[in-house]
CSV table of C-alpha atoms in Angstrom, one decimal:
chain,number,residue,atom,x,y,z
W,1,LEU,CA,0.0,0.0,0.0
W,2,GLY,CA,2.9,2.3,0.7
W,3,LEU,CA,4.4,1.6,-2.7
W,4,LEU,CA,1.0,2.3,-4.3
W,5,ALA,CA,0.9,5.7,-2.6
W,6,HIS,CA,4.5,6.3,-3.6
W,7,ARG,CA,3.6,5.7,-7.3
W,8,LEU,CA,0.9,8.3,-7.1
W,9,GLY,CA,2.1,10.8,-4.5
W,10,GLY,CA,5.8,10.3,-4.2
W,11,PRO,CA,7.6,9.9,-0.8
W,12,VAL,CA,5.3,12.4,0.9
W,13,GLY,CA,2.2,10.5,-0.3
W,14,ALA,CA,3.7,7.2,0.9
W,15,VAL,CA,4.5,8.6,4.4
W,16,VAL,CA,1.0,10.2,4.8
W,17,ALA,CA,-0.6,6.9,3.6
W,18,LEU,CA,1.3,4.8,6.1
W,19,LEU,CA,0.4,7.2,8.9
W,20,PHE,CA,-3.3,7.0,7.9
W,21,LEU,CA,-3.3,3.2,7.6
W,22,SER,CA,-1.4,2.6,10.9
W,23,ALA,CA,-3.7,5.0,12.9
W,24,HIS,CA,-7.1,4.0,11.6
W,25,PRO,CA,-9.2,2.4,14.4
W,26,TRP,CA,-11.2,0.1,12.0
W,27,LEU,CA,-8.1,-1.3,10.4
W,28,GLY,CA,-6.4,-1.8,13.8
W,29,HIS,CA,-9.6,-3.5,15.1
W,30,GLY,CA,-9.9,-5.8,12.1
W,31,SER,CA,-6.2,-6.8,12.1
W,32,VAL,CA,-6.5,-8.7,15.3
W,33,ALA,CA,-9.1,-11.1,14.0
W,34,ALA,CA,-8.4,-14.2,11.8
W,35,GLN,CA,-10.4,-12.9,8.8
W,36,PRO,CA,-9.6,-13.0,5.1
W,37,GLU,CA,-9.7,-9.2,4.5
W,38,SER,CA,-6.0,-8.6,5.2
W,39,LEU,CA,-5.0,-11.3,2.7
W,40,TYR,CA,-7.5,-9.9,0.2
W,41,VAL,CA,-6.1,-6.3,0.6
W,42,LEU,CA,-2.5,-7.6,0.1
W,43,LEU,CA,-3.3,-9.5,-3.1
W,44,VAL,CA,-5.3,-6.7,-4.6
W,45,ALA,CA,-2.7,-4.1,-3.7
W,46,LEU,CA,0.1,-6.2,-5.4
W,47,ALA,CA,-2.1,-6.7,-8.5
W,48,LEU,CA,-2.9,-2.9,-8.8
W,49,LEU,CA,0.8,-2.1,-8.2
W,50,LEU,CA,1.8,-4.3,-11.2
W,51,LEU,CA,-0.9,-2.7,-13.3
W,52,ILE,CA,0.3,0.9,-12.8
W,53,ALA,CA,4.0,0.1,-12.6
W,54,ARG,CA,5.9,1.7,-15.5
W,55,ALA,CA,2.7,2.7,-17.1
W,56,ARG,CA,4.3,5.7,-18.7
W,57,GLU,CA,7.1,3.8,-20.4
W,58,GLY,CA,4.8,1.0,-21.5
W,59,ARG,CA,7.1,-1.8,-20.5
W,60,LEU,CA,4.6,-4.1,-18.9
W,61,GLY,CA,5.6,-7.6,-20.2
W,62,PRO,CA,3.2,-10.5,-20.7
W,63,TRP,CA,4.4,-12.2,-17.5
W,64,ARG,CA,3.2,-9.2,-15.5
W,65,PHE,CA,-0.3,-9.7,-16.9
W,66,VAL,CA,-0.1,-13.3,-16.0
W,67,ALA,CA,0.9,-12.3,-12.4
W,68,VAL,CA,-1.9,-9.7,-12.3
W,69,GLY,CA,-4.5,-12.3,-13.3
W,70,ALA,CA,-3.2,-14.8,-10.8
W,71,LEU,CA,-3.2,-12.3,-8.0
W,72,PHE,CA,-6.8,-11.2,-8.7
W,73,GLY,CA,-7.8,-14.9,-8.9
W,74,LEU,CA,-6.1,-15.6,-5.5
W,75,SER,CA,-7.9,-12.5,-4.1
W,76,TYR,CA,-11.2,-14.1,-5.1
W,77,LEU,CA,-10.3,-17.2,-3.0
W,78,ALA,CA,-10.0,-14.8,-0.1
W,79,ARG,CA,-13.1,-12.7,-0.8
W,80,PRO,CA,-15.6,-13.2,-3.7
W,81,GLU,CA,-15.5,-9.6,-4.9
W,82,GLY,CA,-11.9,-10.2,-6.0
W,83,LEU,CA,-13.2,-11.3,-9.4
W,84,LEU,CA,-15.3,-8.1,-9.8
W,85,VAL,CA,-12.5,-5.9,-8.7
W,86,GLY,CA,-10.0,-7.8,-11.0
W,87,LEU,CA,-12.4,-7.5,-14.0
W,88,GLY,CA,-12.9,-3.8,-13.3
W,89,ALA,CA,-9.2,-3.1,-13.0
W,90,ALA,CA,-8.3,-5.0,-16.1
W,91,VAL,CA,-11.0,-3.2,-18.2
W,92,VAL,CA,-9.8,0.2,-16.9
W,93,TRP,CA,-6.3,-0.6,-17.9
W,94,ALA,CA,-7.4,-1.9,-21.3
W,95,VAL,CA,-9.5,1.2,-22.0
W,96,HIS,CA,-6.7,3.5,-21.0
W,97,HIS,CA,-4.4,1.6,-23.4
W,98,ARG,CA,-7.0,1.0,-26.1
W,99,ARG,CA,-4.9,2.5,-28.8
W,100,GLN,CA,-2.0,0.1,-28.2
W,101,ALA,CA,-2.0,-3.3,-29.8
W,102,ARG,CA,-0.8,-5.0,-26.6
W,103,ALA,CA,-4.0,-4.1,-24.8
W,104,ARG,CA,-5.9,-6.5,-27.1
W,105,LEU,CA,-3.8,-9.4,-25.8
W,106,ALA,CA,-3.3,-8.2,-22.2
W,107,LEU,CA,-7.0,-8.1,-21.3
W,108,PRO,CA,-7.9,-11.7,-22.4
W,109,LEU,CA,-4.6,-12.9,-20.9
W,110,MET,CA,-5.4,-11.4,-17.5
W,111,LEU,CA,-9.0,-12.7,-17.6
W,112,ILE,CA,-8.0,-16.2,-18.6
W,113,VAL,CA,-5.4,-16.5,-15.8
W,114,MET,CA,-7.8,-14.9,-13.3
W,115,VAL,CA,-10.6,-17.4,-14.0
W,116,ALA,CA,-8.1,-20.3,-14.0
W,117,THR,CA,-6.7,-19.3,-10.6
W,118,ALA,CA,-10.2,-18.9,-9.2
W,119,SER,CA,-11.5,-22.1,-10.8
W,120,PRO,CA,-11.1,-24.4,-7.7
W,121,TYR,CA,-13.7,-22.6,-5.8
W,122,LEU,CA,-15.8,-21.8,-8.9
W,123,LEU,CA,-15.9,-25.6,-9.6
W,124,PHE,CA,-16.7,-26.4,-6.0
W,125,LEU,CA,-19.7,-24.0,-6.0
W,126,HIS,CA,-20.9,-25.5,-9.3
W,127,ARG,CA,-20.8,-29.0,-7.9
W,128,ALA,CA,-22.4,-27.9,-4.6
W,129,THR,CA,-25.2,-25.7,-6.0
W,130,GLY,CA,-25.7,-27.1,-9.5
W,131,ARG,CA,-25.3,-23.7,-11.1
W,132,TRP,CA,-22.4,-21.3,-12.0
W,133,THR,CA,-22.0,-18.6,-9.3
W,134,ILE,CA,-19.1,-16.7,-7.8
W,135,THR,CA,-20.4,-16.8,-4.2
W,136,GLY,CA,-22.4,-19.4,-2.3
W,137,LYS,CA,-24.2,-16.8,0.0
W,138,ALA,CA,-25.6,-14.1,-2.3
W,139,GLN,CA,-29.1,-15.2,-1.8
W,140,GLU,CA,-28.7,-15.6,2.0
W,141,LEU,CA,-27.1,-12.2,2.4
W,142,PHE,CA,-29.9,-10.6,0.4
W,143,PHE,CA,-32.5,-12.0,2.7
W,144,VAL,CA,-30.5,-11.3,5.8
W,145,GLY,CA,-30.4,-7.7,4.6
W,146,GLN,CA,-34.2,-7.7,4.1
W,147,ALA,CA,-34.8,-9.3,7.5
W,148,ARG,CA,-32.6,-6.6,9.1
W,149,GLU,CA,-34.6,-3.9,7.1
W,150,ASP,CA,-37.9,-5.4,8.4
W,151,ALA,CA,-36.5,-5.3,11.9
W,152,ASN,CA,-35.5,-1.6,11.6
W,153,GLY,CA,-31.8,-2.3,11.3
W,154,ALA,CA,-31.5,-4.8,14.2
W,155,LEU,CA,-29.5,-8.0,13.8
W,156,ALA,CA,-31.6,-10.5,11.8
W,157,ARG,CA,-32.9,-13.6,13.5
W,158,VAL,CA,-32.0,-16.7,11.6
W,159,ALA,CA,-35.6,-17.9,11.5
W,160,ASP,CA,-36.7,-14.6,9.9
W,161,TYR,CA,-34.4,-14.6,6.9
W,162,VAL,CA,-34.7,-18.4,6.4
W,163,ALA,CA,-38.5,-18.0,6.2
W,164,LEU,CA,-38.1,-15.2,3.6
W,165,GLN,CA,-35.7,-17.3,1.6
W,166,ARG,CA,-37.9,-20.4,1.7
W,167,HIS,CA,-41.0,-18.5,0.7
W,168,TRP,CA,-39.5,-16.5,-2.2
W,169,ARG,CA,-36.9,-19.1,-3.4
W,170,GLY,CA,-34.7,-16.4,-5.0
W,171,ILE,CA,-33.7,-12.8,-5.2
W,172,ILE,CA,-35.4,-12.0,-8.5
W,173,PRO,CA,-38.9,-13.2,-7.5
W,174,PHE,CA,-38.7,-11.0,-4.4
W,175,VAL,CA,-37.5,-8.0,-6.3
W,176,LEU,CA,-40.2,-8.4,-9.0
W,177,SER,CA,-42.9,-8.6,-6.3
W,178,HIS,CA,-41.6,-5.7,-4.1
W,179,PRO,CA,-39.8,-3.3,-6.5
W,180,ALA,CA,-40.6,-0.2,-4.4
W,181,LYS,CA,-39.6,-1.9,-1.2
W,182,VAL,CA,-36.2,-3.0,-2.7
W,183,ALA,CA,-35.6,0.5,-4.2
W,184,ALA,CA,-36.3,2.2,-0.8
W,185,ARG,CA,-33.9,-0.3,0.8
W,186,VAL,CA,-31.2,0.5,-1.8
W,187,ALA,CA,-31.7,4.2,-1.2
W,188,ARG,CA,-31.3,3.8,2.5
W,189,ASN,CA,-28.2,1.7,2.1
W,190,ILE,CA,-26.7,4.4,-0.3
W,191,TRP,CA,-27.2,7.0,2.5
W,192,ARG,CA,-25.9,4.7,5.2
W,193,ILE,CA,-22.7,3.7,3.3
W,194,PHE,CA,-21.8,6.7,1.2
W,195,GLY,CA,-23.5,9.4,3.2
W,196,VAL,CA,-22.6,8.4,6.7
W,197,THR,CA,-20.2,5.4,7.2
W,198,LEU,CA,-17.7,6.1,4.4
W,199,PRO,CA,-17.2,9.8,5.1
W,200,LEU,CA,-16.9,9.0,8.8
W,201,ALA,CA,-14.3,6.3,8.1
W,202,LEU,CA,-12.2,8.4,5.7
W,203,GLY,CA,-12.2,11.5,7.8
W,204,PRO,CA,-11.9,15.1,6.5
W,205,ALA,CA,-8.2,14.8,5.5
W,206,ALA,CA,-8.6,11.8,3.3
W,207,LEU,CA,-11.8,13.2,1.8
W,208,LEU,CA,-10.0,16.4,1.0
W,209,GLY,CA,-7.2,14.3,-0.6
W,210,ILE,CA,-9.6,12.5,-2.9
W,211,VAL,CA,-11.2,15.7,-4.0
W,212,LEU,CA,-7.8,17.2,-4.6
W,213,TRP,CA,-7.0,14.3,-6.9
W,214,PHE,CA,-9.9,15.0,-9.2
W,215,LEU,CA,-8.9,18.7,-9.3
W,216,ARG,CA,-5.3,17.7,-9.9
W,217,LEU,CA,-6.0,15.3,-12.8
W,218,ARG,CA,-6.6,18.3,-15.2
W,219,ALA,CA,-2.9,19.3,-14.7
W,220,ARG,CA,-1.7,15.7,-14.4
W,221,PRO,CA,-3.5,13.6,-17.1
W,222,GLU,CA,-0.8,11.0,-17.1
W,223,MET,CA,-1.9,10.0,-13.6
W,224,ARG,CA,-5.4,9.1,-14.6
W,225,LEU,CA,-4.7,5.4,-14.9
W,226,GLY,CA,-3.3,5.1,-11.4
W,227,VAL,CA,-6.1,7.1,-9.8
W,228,CYS,CA,-8.9,5.2,-11.7
W,229,ILE,CA,-7.4,1.8,-11.0
W,230,LEU,CA,-6.9,2.6,-7.3
W,231,ALA,CA,-10.6,3.6,-7.1
W,232,VAL,CA,-11.7,0.2,-8.6
W,233,PRO,CA,-11.8,-1.7,-5.3
W,234,ALA,CA,-14.7,0.7,-4.2
W,235,LEU,CA,-16.9,-1.5,-6.5
W,236,THR,CA,-17.2,-3.7,-3.5
W,237,LEU,CA,-19.3,-1.0,-1.8
W,238,VAL,CA,-21.9,-1.2,-4.6
W,239,LEU,CA,-22.4,-4.9,-3.8
W,240,MET,CA,-23.7,-4.0,-0.4
W,241,LEU,CA,-26.5,-1.9,-1.6
W,242,LEU,CA,-28.7,-5.0,-1.9
W,243,THR,CA,-27.6,-6.6,1.3
W,244,PHE,CA,-26.7,-4.5,4.4
W,245,ARG,CA,-23.9,-2.3,5.6
W,246,ASN,CA,-21.0,-4.4,6.9
W,247,VAL,CA,-18.0,-2.7,8.5
W,248,ARG,CA,-15.7,-5.6,7.7
W,249,VAL,CA,-16.4,-5.3,4.0
W,250,ILE,CA,-16.0,-1.5,4.1
W,251,ALA,CA,-12.7,-2.0,5.9
W,252,SER,CA,-11.4,-4.0,3.0
W,253,VAL,CA,-12.0,-1.0,0.7
W,254,LEU,CA,-10.7,1.7,3.1
W,255,PRO,CA,-7.0,1.1,2.6
W,256,PHE,CA,-7.2,1.9,-1.1
W,257,LEU,CA,-9.3,5.0,-0.6
W,258,LEU,CA,-6.9,6.1,2.2
W,259,VAL,CA,-4.0,5.7,-0.2
W,260,LEU,CA,-5.8,7.7,-2.8
W,261,GLY,CA,-6.5,10.4,-0.3
W,262,ALA,CA,-3.0,10.5,1.0
W,263,SER,CA,-1.5,10.7,-2.4
W,264,GLY,CA,-3.9,13.6,-3.2
W,265,LEU,CA,-2.8,15.4,0.0
W,266,SER,CA,0.8,15.2,-1.2
W,267,TRP,CA,-0.1,18.0,-3.7
W,268,ILE,CA,-0.5,20.3,-0.7
W,269,VAL,CA,2.1,18.8,1.6
W,270,GLY,CA,4.7,18.3,-1.1
W,271,GLY,CA,4.6,21.9,-2.2
W,272,ASP,CA,2.9,21.7,-5.6
W,273,ALA,CA,-0.1,23.7,-4.4
W,274,VAL,CA,1.4,25.6,-1.5
W,275,ALA,CA,4.6,27.5,-2.0
W,276,HIS,CA,5.3,28.7,1.5
W,277,PRO,CA,7.7,26.3,3.3
W,278,GLY,CA,6.2,27.1,6.7
W,279,THR,CA,2.7,26.0,5.6
W,280,ARG,CA,4.1,22.7,4.2
W,281,ARG,CA,6.0,22.1,7.5
W,282,TRP,CA,2.8,22.3,9.5
W,283,ALA,CA,0.5,20.6,7.0
W,284,VAL,CA,1.1,17.0,8.1
W,285,PRO,CA,0.8,17.6,11.9
W,286,VAL,CA,-2.4,19.6,11.4
W,287,LEU,CA,-3.9,16.9,9.1
W,288,LEU,CA,-3.1,14.1,11.5
W,289,LEU,CA,-4.5,16.0,14.4
W,290,CYS,CA,-7.7,16.6,12.4
W,291,VAL,CA,-7.9,12.9,11.5
W,292,ALA,CA,-7.3,11.8,15.1
W,293,ALA,CA,-10.0,14.2,16.5
W,294,TRP,CA,-12.4,12.8,13.8
W,295,TRP,CA,-11.7,9.1,13.9
W,296,VAL,CA,-10.9,8.0,17.4
W,297,PRO,CA,-14.2,9.0,19.2
W,298,ARG,CA,-16.6,8.5,16.4
W,299,ILE,CA,-15.4,5.3,14.9
W,300,THR,CA,-14.8,3.7,18.3
W,301,ARG,CA,-18.4,4.5,19.2
W,302,GLU,CA,-19.5,3.2,15.8
W,303,LEU,CA,-17.8,-0.1,16.4
W,304,GLN,CA,-19.1,-0.5,19.9
W,305,GLY,CA,-22.6,0.5,19.0
W,306,HIS,CA,-23.2,-1.4,15.7
W,307,VAL,CA,-20.7,-4.2,15.1
W,308,PRO,CA,-19.8,-6.1,18.3
W,309,PRO,CA,-17.0,-8.5,17.3
W,310,GLN,CA,-18.6,-11.5,18.8
W,311,ARG,CA,-21.8,-11.0,16.8
W,312,SER,CA,-20.5,-9.8,13.4
W,313,ILE,CA,-21.7,-11.8,10.4
W,314,ALA,CA,-19.0,-13.4,8.3
W,315,VAL,CA,-19.6,-12.6,4.6
W,316,ARG,CA,-18.5,-14.6,1.6
């Protein structure tokens, strides 16, 4: 993750990113549990680093694309959204290099290796369920989310979501029968995730850094590939709109957004946007103080109030 930040924001971006990552309460809380998110983040970060490495010189050889596909396939074995993130990152890279002949070979190569690496679990799911699917719990999570919605956000009782699942026998029949109800649920999840939880988790400094990147891209068009690819893991958040807000899942996306925000802040801290050396000297301490004041009390309260570790729902 530090290397990713260094690619986008230089040494200053790497330092700020590592400070963000090491101080975040959610990431510290999640790191003490034996869960697959840490492995997933490591594999995706390595794959993204290979995709944006030497992008300007165009020296990505075929073996790097093989490695990218294998890393994304392995990330799927840790968390099922690894395939979606891998597909999104590969497509972003191919679109960015669409005028180059090598992109026509790189995209299928990455996808073939990705699916081949992920095939053990894909084949297992096909044998166990009788159909092709990338996760064995999509239907269960959908009805868990609906049961929680019916209970006004409380943890769902097993009997409630099992009864819903047995009655409707699938997601599509329920959606077709309750389109307004599902749409309202999606709208509430959009607000809970993107309007409340994510801004709270990122804090004002990282949010500012992300905004600065979009402003900076006009002056640095060569950085568009790296910024867009680093934002691809946020596709995971879209998957939660039909289930329920899950802090563990959001925490698997946070490192990439924090790296993006930190590299954006390097524009200020590094001196591109602020010329006065005194301002630059105080920028990092002020930002860290701002983050600490925002994160520590609020996210700690959020964890204690909404996601007790002993009652969290494992998601796959």
